[in-house]
Coordinates of C-alpha atoms and ligand atoms in Angstrom, one line a residue:
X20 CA 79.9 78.1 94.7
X21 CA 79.5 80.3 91.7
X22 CA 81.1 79.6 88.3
X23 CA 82.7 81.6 85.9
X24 CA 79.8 80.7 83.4
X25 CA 77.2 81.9 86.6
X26 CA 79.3 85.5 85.9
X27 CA 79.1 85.2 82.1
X28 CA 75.3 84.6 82.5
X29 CA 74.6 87.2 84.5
X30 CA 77.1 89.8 82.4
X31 CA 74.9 89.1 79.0
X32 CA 72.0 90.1 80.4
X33 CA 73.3 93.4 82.1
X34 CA 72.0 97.2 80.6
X35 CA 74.9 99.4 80.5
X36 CA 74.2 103.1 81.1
X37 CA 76.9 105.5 79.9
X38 CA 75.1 108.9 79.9
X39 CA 76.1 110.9 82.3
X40 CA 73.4 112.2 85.6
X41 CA 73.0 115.7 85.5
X42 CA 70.3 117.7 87.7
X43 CA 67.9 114.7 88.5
X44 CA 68.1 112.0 85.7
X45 CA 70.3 110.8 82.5
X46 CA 72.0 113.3 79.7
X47 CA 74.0 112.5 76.7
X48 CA 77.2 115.1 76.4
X49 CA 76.9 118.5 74.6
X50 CA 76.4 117.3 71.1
X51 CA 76.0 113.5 71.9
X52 CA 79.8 113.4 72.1
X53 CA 81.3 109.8 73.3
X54 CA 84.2 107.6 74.6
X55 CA 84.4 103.8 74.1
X56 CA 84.2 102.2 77.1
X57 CA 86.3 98.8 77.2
X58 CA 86.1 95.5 78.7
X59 CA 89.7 95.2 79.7
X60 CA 89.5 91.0 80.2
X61 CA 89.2 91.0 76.4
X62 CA 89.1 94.3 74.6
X63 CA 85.6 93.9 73.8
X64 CA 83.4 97.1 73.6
X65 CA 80.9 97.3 76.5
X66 CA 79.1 100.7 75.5
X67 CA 79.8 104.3 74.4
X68 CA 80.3 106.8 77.6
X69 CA 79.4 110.6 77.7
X70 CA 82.2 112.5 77.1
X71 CA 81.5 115.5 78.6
X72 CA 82.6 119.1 77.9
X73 CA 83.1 122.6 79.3
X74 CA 79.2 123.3 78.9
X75 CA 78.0 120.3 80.4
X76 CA 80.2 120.9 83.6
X77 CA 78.9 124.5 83.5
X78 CA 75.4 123.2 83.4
X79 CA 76.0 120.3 85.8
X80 CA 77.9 123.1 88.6
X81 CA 74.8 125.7 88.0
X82 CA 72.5 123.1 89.0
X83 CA 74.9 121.8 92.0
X84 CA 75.1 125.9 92.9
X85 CA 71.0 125.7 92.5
X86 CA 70.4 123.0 94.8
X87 CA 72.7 124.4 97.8
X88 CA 71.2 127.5 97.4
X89 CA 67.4 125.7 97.4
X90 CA 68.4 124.1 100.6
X91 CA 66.4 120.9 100.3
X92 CA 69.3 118.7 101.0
X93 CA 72.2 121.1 102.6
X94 CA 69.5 122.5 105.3
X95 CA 67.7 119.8 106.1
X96 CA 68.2 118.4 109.4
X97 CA 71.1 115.7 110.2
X98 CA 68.6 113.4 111.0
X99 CA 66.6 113.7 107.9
X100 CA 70.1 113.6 105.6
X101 CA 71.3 110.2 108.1
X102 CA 67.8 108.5 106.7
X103 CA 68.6 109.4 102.9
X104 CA 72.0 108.3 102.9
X105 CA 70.7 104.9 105.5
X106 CA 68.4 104.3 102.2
X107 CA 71.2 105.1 99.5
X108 CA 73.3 102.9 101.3
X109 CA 70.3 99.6 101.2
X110 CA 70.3 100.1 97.8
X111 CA 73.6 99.7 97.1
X112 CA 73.4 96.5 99.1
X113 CA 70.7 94.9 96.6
X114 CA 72.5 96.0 94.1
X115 CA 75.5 94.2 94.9
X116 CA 75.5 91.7 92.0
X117 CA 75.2 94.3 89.5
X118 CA 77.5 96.9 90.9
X119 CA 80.4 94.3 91.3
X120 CA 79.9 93.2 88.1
X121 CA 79.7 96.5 86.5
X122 CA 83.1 97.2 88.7
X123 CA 84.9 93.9 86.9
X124 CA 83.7 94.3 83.4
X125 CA 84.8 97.7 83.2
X126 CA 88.1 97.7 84.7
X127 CA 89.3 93.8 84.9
X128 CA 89.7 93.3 88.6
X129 CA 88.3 89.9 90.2
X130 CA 84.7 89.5 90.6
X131 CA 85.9 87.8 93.8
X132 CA 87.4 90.8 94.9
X133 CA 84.7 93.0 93.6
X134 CA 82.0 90.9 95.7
X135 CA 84.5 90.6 99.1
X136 CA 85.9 94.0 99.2
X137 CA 84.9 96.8 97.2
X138 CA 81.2 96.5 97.0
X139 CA 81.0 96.0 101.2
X140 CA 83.2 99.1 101.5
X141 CA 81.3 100.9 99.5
X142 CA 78.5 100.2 101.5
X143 CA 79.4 100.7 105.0
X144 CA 81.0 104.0 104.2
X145 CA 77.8 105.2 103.1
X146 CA 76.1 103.8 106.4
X147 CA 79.7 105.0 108.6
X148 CA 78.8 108.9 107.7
X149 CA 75.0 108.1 107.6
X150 CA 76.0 107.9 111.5
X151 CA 78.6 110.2 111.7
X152 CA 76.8 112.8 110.3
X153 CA 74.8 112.8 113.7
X154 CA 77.8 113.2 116.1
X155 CA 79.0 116.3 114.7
X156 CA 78.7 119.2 117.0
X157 CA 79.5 122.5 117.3
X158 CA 81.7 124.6 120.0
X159 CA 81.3 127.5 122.2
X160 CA 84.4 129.1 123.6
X161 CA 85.7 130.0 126.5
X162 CA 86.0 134.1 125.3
X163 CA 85.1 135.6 129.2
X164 CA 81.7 137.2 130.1
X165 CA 80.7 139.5 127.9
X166 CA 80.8 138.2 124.8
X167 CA 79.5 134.5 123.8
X168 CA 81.7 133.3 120.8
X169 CA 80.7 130.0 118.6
X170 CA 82.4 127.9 116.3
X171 CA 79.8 126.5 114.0
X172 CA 80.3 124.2 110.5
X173 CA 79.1 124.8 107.7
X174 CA 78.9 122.5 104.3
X175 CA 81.5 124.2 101.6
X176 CA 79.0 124.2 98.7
X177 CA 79.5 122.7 95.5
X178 CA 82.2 119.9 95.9
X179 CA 83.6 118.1 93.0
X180 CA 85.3 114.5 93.5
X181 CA 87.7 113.3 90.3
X182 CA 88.5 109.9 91.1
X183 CA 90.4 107.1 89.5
X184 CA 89.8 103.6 87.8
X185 CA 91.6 101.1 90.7
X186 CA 88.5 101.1 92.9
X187 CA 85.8 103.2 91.4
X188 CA 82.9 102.6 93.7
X189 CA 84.9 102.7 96.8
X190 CA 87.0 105.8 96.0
X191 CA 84.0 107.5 95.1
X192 CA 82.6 106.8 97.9
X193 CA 85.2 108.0 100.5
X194 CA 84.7 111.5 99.2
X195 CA 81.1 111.7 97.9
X196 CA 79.8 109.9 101.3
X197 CA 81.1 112.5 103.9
X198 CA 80.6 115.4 101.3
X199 CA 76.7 114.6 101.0
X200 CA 76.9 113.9 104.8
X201 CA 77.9 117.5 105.5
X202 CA 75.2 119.0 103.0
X203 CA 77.2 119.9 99.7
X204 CA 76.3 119.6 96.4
X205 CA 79.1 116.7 94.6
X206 CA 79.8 116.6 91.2
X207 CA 81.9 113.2 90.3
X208 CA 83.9 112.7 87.5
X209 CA 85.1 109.0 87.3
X210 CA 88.1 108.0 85.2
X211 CA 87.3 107.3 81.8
X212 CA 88.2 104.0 82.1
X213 CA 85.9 103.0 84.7
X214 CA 82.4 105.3 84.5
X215 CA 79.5 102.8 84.9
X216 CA 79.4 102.1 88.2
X217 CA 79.3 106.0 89.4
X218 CA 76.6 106.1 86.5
X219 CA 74.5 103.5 88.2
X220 CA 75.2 104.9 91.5
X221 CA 73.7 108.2 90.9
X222 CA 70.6 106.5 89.7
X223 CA 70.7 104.7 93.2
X224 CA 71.0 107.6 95.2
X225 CA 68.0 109.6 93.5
X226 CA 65.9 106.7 94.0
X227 CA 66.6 106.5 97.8
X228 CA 66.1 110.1 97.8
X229 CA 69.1 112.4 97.0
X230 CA 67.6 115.7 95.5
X231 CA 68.3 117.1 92.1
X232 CA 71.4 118.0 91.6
X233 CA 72.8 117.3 94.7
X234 CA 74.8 114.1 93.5
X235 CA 75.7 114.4 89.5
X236 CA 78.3 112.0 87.6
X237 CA 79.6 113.8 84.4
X238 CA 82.0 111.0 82.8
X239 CA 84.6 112.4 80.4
X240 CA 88.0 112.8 79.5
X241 CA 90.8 114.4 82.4
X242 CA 92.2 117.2 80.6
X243 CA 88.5 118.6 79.2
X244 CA 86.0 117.3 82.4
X245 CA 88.6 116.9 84.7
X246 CA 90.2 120.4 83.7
X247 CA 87.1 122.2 83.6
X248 CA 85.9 121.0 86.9
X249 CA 89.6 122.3 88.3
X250 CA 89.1 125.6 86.5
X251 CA 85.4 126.3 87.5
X252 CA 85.1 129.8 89.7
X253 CA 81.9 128.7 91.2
X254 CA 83.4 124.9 92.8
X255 CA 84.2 125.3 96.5
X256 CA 86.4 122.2 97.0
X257 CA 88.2 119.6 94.7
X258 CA 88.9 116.4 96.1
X259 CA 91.1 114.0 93.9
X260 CA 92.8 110.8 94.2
X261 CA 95.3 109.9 91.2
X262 CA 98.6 110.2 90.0
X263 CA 100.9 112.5 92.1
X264 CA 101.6 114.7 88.8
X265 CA 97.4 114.9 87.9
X266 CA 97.0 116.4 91.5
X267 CA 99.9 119.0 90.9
X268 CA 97.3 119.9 88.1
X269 CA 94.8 120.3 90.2
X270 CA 96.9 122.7 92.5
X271 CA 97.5 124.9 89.4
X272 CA 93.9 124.7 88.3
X273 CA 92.7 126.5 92.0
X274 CA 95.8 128.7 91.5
X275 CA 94.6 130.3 88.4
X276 CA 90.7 130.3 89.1
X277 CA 89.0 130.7 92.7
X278 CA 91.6 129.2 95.0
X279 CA 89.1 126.2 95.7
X280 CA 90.2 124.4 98.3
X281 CA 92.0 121.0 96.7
X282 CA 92.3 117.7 98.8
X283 CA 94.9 115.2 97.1
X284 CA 95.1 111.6 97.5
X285 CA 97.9 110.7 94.8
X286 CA 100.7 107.9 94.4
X287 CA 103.3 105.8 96.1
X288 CA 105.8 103.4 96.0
X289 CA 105.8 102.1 99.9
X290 CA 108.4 100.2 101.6
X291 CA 107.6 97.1 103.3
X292 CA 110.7 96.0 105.6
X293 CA 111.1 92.6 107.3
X294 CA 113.9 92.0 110.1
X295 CA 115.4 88.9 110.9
X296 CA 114.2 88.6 114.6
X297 CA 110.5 88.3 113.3
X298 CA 109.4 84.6 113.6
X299 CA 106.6 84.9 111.7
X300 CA 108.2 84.6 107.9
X301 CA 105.7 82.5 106.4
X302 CA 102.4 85.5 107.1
X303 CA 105.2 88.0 106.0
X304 CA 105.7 86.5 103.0
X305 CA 102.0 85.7 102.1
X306 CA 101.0 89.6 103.3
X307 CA 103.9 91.4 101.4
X308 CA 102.9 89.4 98.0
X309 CA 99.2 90.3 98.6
X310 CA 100.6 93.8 99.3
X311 CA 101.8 94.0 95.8
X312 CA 99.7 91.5 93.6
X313 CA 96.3 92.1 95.0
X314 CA 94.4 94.1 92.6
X315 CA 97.0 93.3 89.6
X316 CA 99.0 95.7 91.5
X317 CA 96.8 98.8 90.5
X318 CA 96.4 99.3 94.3
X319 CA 97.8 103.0 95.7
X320 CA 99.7 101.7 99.0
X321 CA 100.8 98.5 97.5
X322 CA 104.0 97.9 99.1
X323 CA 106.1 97.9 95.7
X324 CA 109.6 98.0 97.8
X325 CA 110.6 95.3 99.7
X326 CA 113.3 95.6 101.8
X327 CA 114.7 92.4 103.5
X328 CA 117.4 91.8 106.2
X329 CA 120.7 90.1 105.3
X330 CA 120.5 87.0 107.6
X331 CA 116.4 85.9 106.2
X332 CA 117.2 87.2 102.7
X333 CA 117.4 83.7 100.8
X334 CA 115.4 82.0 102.6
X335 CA 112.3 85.1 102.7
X336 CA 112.8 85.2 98.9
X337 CA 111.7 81.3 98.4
X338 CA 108.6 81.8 100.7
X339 CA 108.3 84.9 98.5
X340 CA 108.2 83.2 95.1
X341 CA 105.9 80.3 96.7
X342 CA 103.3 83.1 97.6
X343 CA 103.5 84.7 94.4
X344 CA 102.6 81.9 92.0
X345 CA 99.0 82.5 93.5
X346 CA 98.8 85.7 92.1
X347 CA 98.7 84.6 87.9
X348 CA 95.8 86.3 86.1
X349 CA 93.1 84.9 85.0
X350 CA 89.7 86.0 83.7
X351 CA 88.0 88.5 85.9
X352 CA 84.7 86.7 86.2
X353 CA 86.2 83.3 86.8
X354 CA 85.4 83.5 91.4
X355 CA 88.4 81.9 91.7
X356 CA 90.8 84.1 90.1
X357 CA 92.8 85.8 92.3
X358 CA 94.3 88.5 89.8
X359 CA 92.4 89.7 86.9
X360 CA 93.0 92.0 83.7
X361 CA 95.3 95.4 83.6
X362 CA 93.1 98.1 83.1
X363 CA 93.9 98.8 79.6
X364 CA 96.4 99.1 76.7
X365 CA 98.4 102.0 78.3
X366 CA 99.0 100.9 81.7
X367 CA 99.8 97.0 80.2
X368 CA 102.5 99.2 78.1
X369 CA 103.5 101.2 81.0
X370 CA 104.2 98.4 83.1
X371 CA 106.2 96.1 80.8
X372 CA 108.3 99.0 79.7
X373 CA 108.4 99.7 83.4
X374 CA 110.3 96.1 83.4
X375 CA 112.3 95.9 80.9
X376 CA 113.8 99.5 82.3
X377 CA 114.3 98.2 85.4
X378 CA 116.2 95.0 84.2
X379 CA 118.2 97.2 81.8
X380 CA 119.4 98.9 84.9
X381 CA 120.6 96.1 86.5
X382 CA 117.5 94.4 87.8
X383 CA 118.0 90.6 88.2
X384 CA 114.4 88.7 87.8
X385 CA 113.6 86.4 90.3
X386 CA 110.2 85.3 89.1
X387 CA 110.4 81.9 87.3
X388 CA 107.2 82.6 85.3
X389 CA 107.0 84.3 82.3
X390 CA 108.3 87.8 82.8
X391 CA 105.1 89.4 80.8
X392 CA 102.3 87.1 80.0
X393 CA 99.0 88.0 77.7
X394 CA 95.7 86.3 77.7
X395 CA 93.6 86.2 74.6
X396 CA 92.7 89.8 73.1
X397 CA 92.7 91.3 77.4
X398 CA 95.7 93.2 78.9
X399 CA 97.3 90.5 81.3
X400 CA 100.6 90.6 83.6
X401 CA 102.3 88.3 85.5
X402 CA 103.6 89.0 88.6
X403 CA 107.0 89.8 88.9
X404 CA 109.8 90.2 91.6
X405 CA 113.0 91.8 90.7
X406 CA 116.4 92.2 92.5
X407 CA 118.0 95.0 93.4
X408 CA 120.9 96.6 95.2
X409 CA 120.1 99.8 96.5
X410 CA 117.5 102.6 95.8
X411 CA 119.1 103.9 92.5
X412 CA 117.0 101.3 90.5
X413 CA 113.9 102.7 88.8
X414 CA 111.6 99.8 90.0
X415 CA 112.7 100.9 93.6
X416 CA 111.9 104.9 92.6
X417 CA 108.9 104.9 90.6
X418 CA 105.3 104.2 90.7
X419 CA 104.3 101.4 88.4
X420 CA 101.3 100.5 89.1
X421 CA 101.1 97.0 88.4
X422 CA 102.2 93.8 89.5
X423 CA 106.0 94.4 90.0
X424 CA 108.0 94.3 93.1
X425 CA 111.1 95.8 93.7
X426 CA 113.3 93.6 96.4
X427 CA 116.7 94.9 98.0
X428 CA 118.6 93.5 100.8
X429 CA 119.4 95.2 104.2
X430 CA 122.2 95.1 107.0
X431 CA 121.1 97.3 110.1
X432 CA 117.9 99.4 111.1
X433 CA 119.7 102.5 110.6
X434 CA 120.3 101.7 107.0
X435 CA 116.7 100.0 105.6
X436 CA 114.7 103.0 107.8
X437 CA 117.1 105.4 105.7
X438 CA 116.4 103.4 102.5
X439 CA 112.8 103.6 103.1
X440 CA 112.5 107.3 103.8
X441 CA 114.6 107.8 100.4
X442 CA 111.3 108.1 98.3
X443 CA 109.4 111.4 96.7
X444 CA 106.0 109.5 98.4
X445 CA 104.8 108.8 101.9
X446 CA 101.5 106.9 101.6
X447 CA 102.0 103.2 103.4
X448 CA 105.2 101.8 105.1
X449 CA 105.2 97.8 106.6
X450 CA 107.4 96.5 108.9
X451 CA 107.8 92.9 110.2
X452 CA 109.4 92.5 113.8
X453 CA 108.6 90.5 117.1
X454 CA 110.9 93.2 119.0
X455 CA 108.3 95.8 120.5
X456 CA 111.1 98.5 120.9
X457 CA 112.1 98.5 117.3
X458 CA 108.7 98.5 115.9
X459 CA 107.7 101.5 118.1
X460 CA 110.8 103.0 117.1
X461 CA 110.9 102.6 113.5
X462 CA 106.9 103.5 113.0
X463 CA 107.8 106.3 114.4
X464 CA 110.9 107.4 111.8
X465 CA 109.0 106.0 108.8
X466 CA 107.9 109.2 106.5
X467 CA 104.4 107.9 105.5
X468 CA 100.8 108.2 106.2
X469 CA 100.0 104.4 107.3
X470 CA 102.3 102.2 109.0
X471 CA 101.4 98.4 109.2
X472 CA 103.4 96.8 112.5
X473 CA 103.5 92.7 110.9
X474 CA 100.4 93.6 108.8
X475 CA 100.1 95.2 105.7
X476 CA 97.3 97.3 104.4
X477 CA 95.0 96.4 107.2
X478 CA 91.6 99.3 106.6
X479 CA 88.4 100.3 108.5
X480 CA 86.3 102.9 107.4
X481 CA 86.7 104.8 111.1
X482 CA 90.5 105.2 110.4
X483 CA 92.4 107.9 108.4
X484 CA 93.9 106.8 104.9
X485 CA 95.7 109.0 103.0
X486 CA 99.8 110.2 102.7
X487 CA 102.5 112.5 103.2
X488 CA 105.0 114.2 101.0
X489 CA 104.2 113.6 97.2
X490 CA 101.5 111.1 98.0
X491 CA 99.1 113.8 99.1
X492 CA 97.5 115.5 101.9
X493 CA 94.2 115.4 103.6
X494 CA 92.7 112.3 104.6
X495 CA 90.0 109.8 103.2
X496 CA 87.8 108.2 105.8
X497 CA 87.4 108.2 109.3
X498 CA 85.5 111.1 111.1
X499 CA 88.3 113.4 110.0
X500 CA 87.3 113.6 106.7
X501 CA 84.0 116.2 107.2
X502 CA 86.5 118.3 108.5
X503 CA 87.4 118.6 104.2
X504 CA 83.9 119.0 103.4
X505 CA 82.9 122.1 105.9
X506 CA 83.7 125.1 106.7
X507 CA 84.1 126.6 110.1
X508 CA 82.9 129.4 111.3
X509 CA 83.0 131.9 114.2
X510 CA 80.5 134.0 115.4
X511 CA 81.3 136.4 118.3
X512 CA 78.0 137.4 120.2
X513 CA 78.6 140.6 122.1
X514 CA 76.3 140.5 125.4
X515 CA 77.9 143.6 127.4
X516 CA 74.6 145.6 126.1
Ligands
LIG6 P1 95.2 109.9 86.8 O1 95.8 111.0 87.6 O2 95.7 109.8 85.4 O3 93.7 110.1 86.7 C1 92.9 110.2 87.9 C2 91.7 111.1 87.5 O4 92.1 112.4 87.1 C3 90.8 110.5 86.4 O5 89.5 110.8 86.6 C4 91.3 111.4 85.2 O6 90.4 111.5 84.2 C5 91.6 112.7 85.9 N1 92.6 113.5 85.1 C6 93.7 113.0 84.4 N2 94.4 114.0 83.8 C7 93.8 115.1 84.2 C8 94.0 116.5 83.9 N3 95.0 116.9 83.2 N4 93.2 117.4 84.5 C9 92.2 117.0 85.3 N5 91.8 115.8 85.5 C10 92.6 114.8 85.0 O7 95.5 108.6 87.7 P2 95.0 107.1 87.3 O8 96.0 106.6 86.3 O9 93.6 107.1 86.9 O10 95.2 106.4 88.7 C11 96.4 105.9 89.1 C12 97.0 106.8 90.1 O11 96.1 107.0 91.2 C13 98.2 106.2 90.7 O12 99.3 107.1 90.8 C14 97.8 105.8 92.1 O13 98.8 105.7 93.1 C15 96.8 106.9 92.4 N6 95.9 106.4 93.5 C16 96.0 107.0 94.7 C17 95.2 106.6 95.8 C18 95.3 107.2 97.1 O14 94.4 107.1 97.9 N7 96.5 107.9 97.5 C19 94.2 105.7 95.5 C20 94.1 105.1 94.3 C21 94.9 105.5 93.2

């Protein structure tokens, strides 16, 4: 229905806001310092972002600390909160145009996409903890006669969410939704690559009715905003999701300052394995290249090892390769690009050196496109399938974040659930069977957060996402995750007098 010209149209005319939101409006950094923010489809500048320092945290964490303390959002009542956040969450519905927009100029993915999935996520998060906020209740213990003891929760204070540039809106959201819903005061700091939607968002939220510094966005370089934030004495609780060694940061970072309590959501590089009894190749085949090429591969649990049984493996390989020829780039706001533009300069470098180290190990390509393909002046990759024997390959050990899978083939159960396990992360693990036995069985070996059972990625915001082992800890969505966001406490209520 819509054309890439509709999208260009619409594009020109957009304002773009790069100040950050501090206590209850716009602020330009401690002395008016700024990053370039880039449109990744074709290197263009879109506007100058806050870049924001030390100070501005302090200021931005004093007014957090202010508004707890004032208690017009953390004490009012659940139900007046749940109305708030119902509004916040309208708003970002008629706003859906310009948020997915904003989503796809600033970091290159799919304005399909952006429109389909990350703008309706964003959304029903916010109304899923509008909801849950509601059903939350507390406990009273079964201490005998004389004494009454309660368990009740309690908001953590000032929470501060650093998030990354794969899915901006909706990875903001999984923290920032339950943390409002439980009455903190959250800080955001988005990646500097992809700032202007959490900008826009915080202008949202005070217009639906969000007090003063109870939801701030201070845009701004890792190791100054995002260091400062993990530093600060007076934040309660650090919630991340980025690289694996970024939230080893963050654990230092509490270590050294208040022991804040930090929540991790960080990398992966999950198996996907498909056995020869399954009789559903052609799905497996079209799910494990979405699995990897969605998203130009910047998706956390995109199945980037493939590990297929002996007796399919030819055969899986050509359905494969069919599948992935779908997945060529093409300009973000064209609707019917399926793959878009790689977030910037460094992570284009990252993944074709990524490559070539992989095929200098002994990688055999399989793709019969261009290896690495550029677009005008934007950062473009083709997807890629390599070959490989066993684990020892760096494409079958290493994140790469980009559109590149690793494929290796397998003789028994035994061996591919070993294969699989033999990875620092434990975010997502896929597995394609029609035999219920083995699929019950080899969920249950597979070290990782999210298993698929012939499905891959498969999400709703009342289920747990998050990982194991270097992928993280703690989990995004679901109910679960207020449990992050409060504190519990017991009070014992002697009655013998
Ligand atoms: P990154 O770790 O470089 O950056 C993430 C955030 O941390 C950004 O806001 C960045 O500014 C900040 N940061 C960077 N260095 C910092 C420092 N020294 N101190 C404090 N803050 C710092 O990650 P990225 O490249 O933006 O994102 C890609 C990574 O995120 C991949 O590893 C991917 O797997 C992971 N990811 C994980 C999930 C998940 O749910 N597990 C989801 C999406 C992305």
């Amino acid at each position: 229905m819509s054309t890439l010209e509709f999208w260009q149209q619409k594009a020109a005319a957009l304002n773009f806001e790069g100040r950050a939101w501090i206590g209850d409006g716009y602020s330009t950094a401690e002395q008016g310092r700024t990053l370039p923010c880039i449109n990744p489809a074709n290197g263009d500048k879109l506007t100058d972002i806050a870049d924001c320092s030390e100070a501005d945290v302090d200021r931005a964490v004093g007014l957090a600390r202010a508004a707890f303390k004032r208690g017009d959002w953390s004490q009012r009542t659940p139900a007046e909160r749940r109305a708030v956040l119902e509004r916040f969450a309208d708003l970002v519905a008629e706003h859906t145009e310009e948020l997915a927009l904003l989503e796809t100029l600033d970091m290159g993915k799919p304005i399909g996409d952006s429109l389909a999935f990350d703008l309706p996520q964003t959304e029903h998060c916010l109304r899923f903890y509008a909801g849950a906020l509601e059903t939350q209740t507390d406990e009273i213990l079964p201490t005998g006669k004389n004494v009454l003891a309660t368990v009740t929760r309690e908001p953590v204070g000032v929470v501060a969410a650093v998030v990354p540039w794969n899915f901006p809106l909706m990875i903001t959201c999984w923290k920032l939704a339950p943390a409002l819903a439980c009455g903190n005061s959250v800080i955001v700091k988005p990646a500097e690559q992809s700032s202007l939607s959490a900008i826009r968002l915080a202008a949202l939220a005070a217009e639906a009715g969000i007090p003063a510094g109870v939801f701030q966005v201070l845009p701004g370089q890792g190791r100054i905003t995002g260091q400062a934030l993990g530093l600060h004495m007076d934040i309660d609780c650090l919630t991340f999701t980025g690289s694996t060694l970024t939230g080893k940061r963050f654990m230092a970072y509490a270590a050294q300052s208040n022991l804040k309590r930090v929540w991790l959501e960080c990398g992966g590089k999950s198996p996907q394995i498909v056995f020869a009894d399954s009789q559903q190749l052609e799905r497996a085949a079209a799910c494990a290249a979405a699995a990897i090429f969605v998203n130009q591969g910047e998706v956390c649990i995109a199945a980037s090892r493939l590990y297929v049984e002996d007796a399919i493996y030819d055969e899986f390989v050509q359905l494969l390769l069919e599948q992935a020829r779908q997945y060529q780039p093409g300009a973000p706001l064209d609707p019917a690009s399926r793959a878009g533009a790689m977030v910037d300069q460094l992570q284009f470098d990252r993944v074709v050196s990524g490559v070539k180290d992989a095929v200098a190990a002994g990688a055999r390509t399989l793709t019969d496109t261009a290896l690495i393909g550029t677009q005008g002046a934007g950062w473009y990759l083709n997807p890629t399938i390599l070959e490989c024997d066993d684990n020892s390959n760096p494409v079958m050990r290493e994140e790469l974040f980009g559109p590149v899978l690793g494929v290796c083939r397998f003789h028994s159960e035994e061996e591919v659930v070993a294969l699989a396990n033999d990875s620092d992360y434990g975010l997502g693990a896929g597995l394609w069977t029609d035999n219920l036995g083995r699929a019950h069985r080899v969920s249950h070996q597979l070290q990782a957060g999210m298993v698929w059972v012939n499905s891959y990625a498969d999400g709703d915001i009342t289920v747990p996402f998050g990982g194991r082992k270097q992928s993280g800890f703690g989990r995004d969505k679901s109910i679960h995750a207020m449990d992050k966001y409060s504190d519990l406490k017991s009070t014992w209520i002697d009655l013998s007098h």
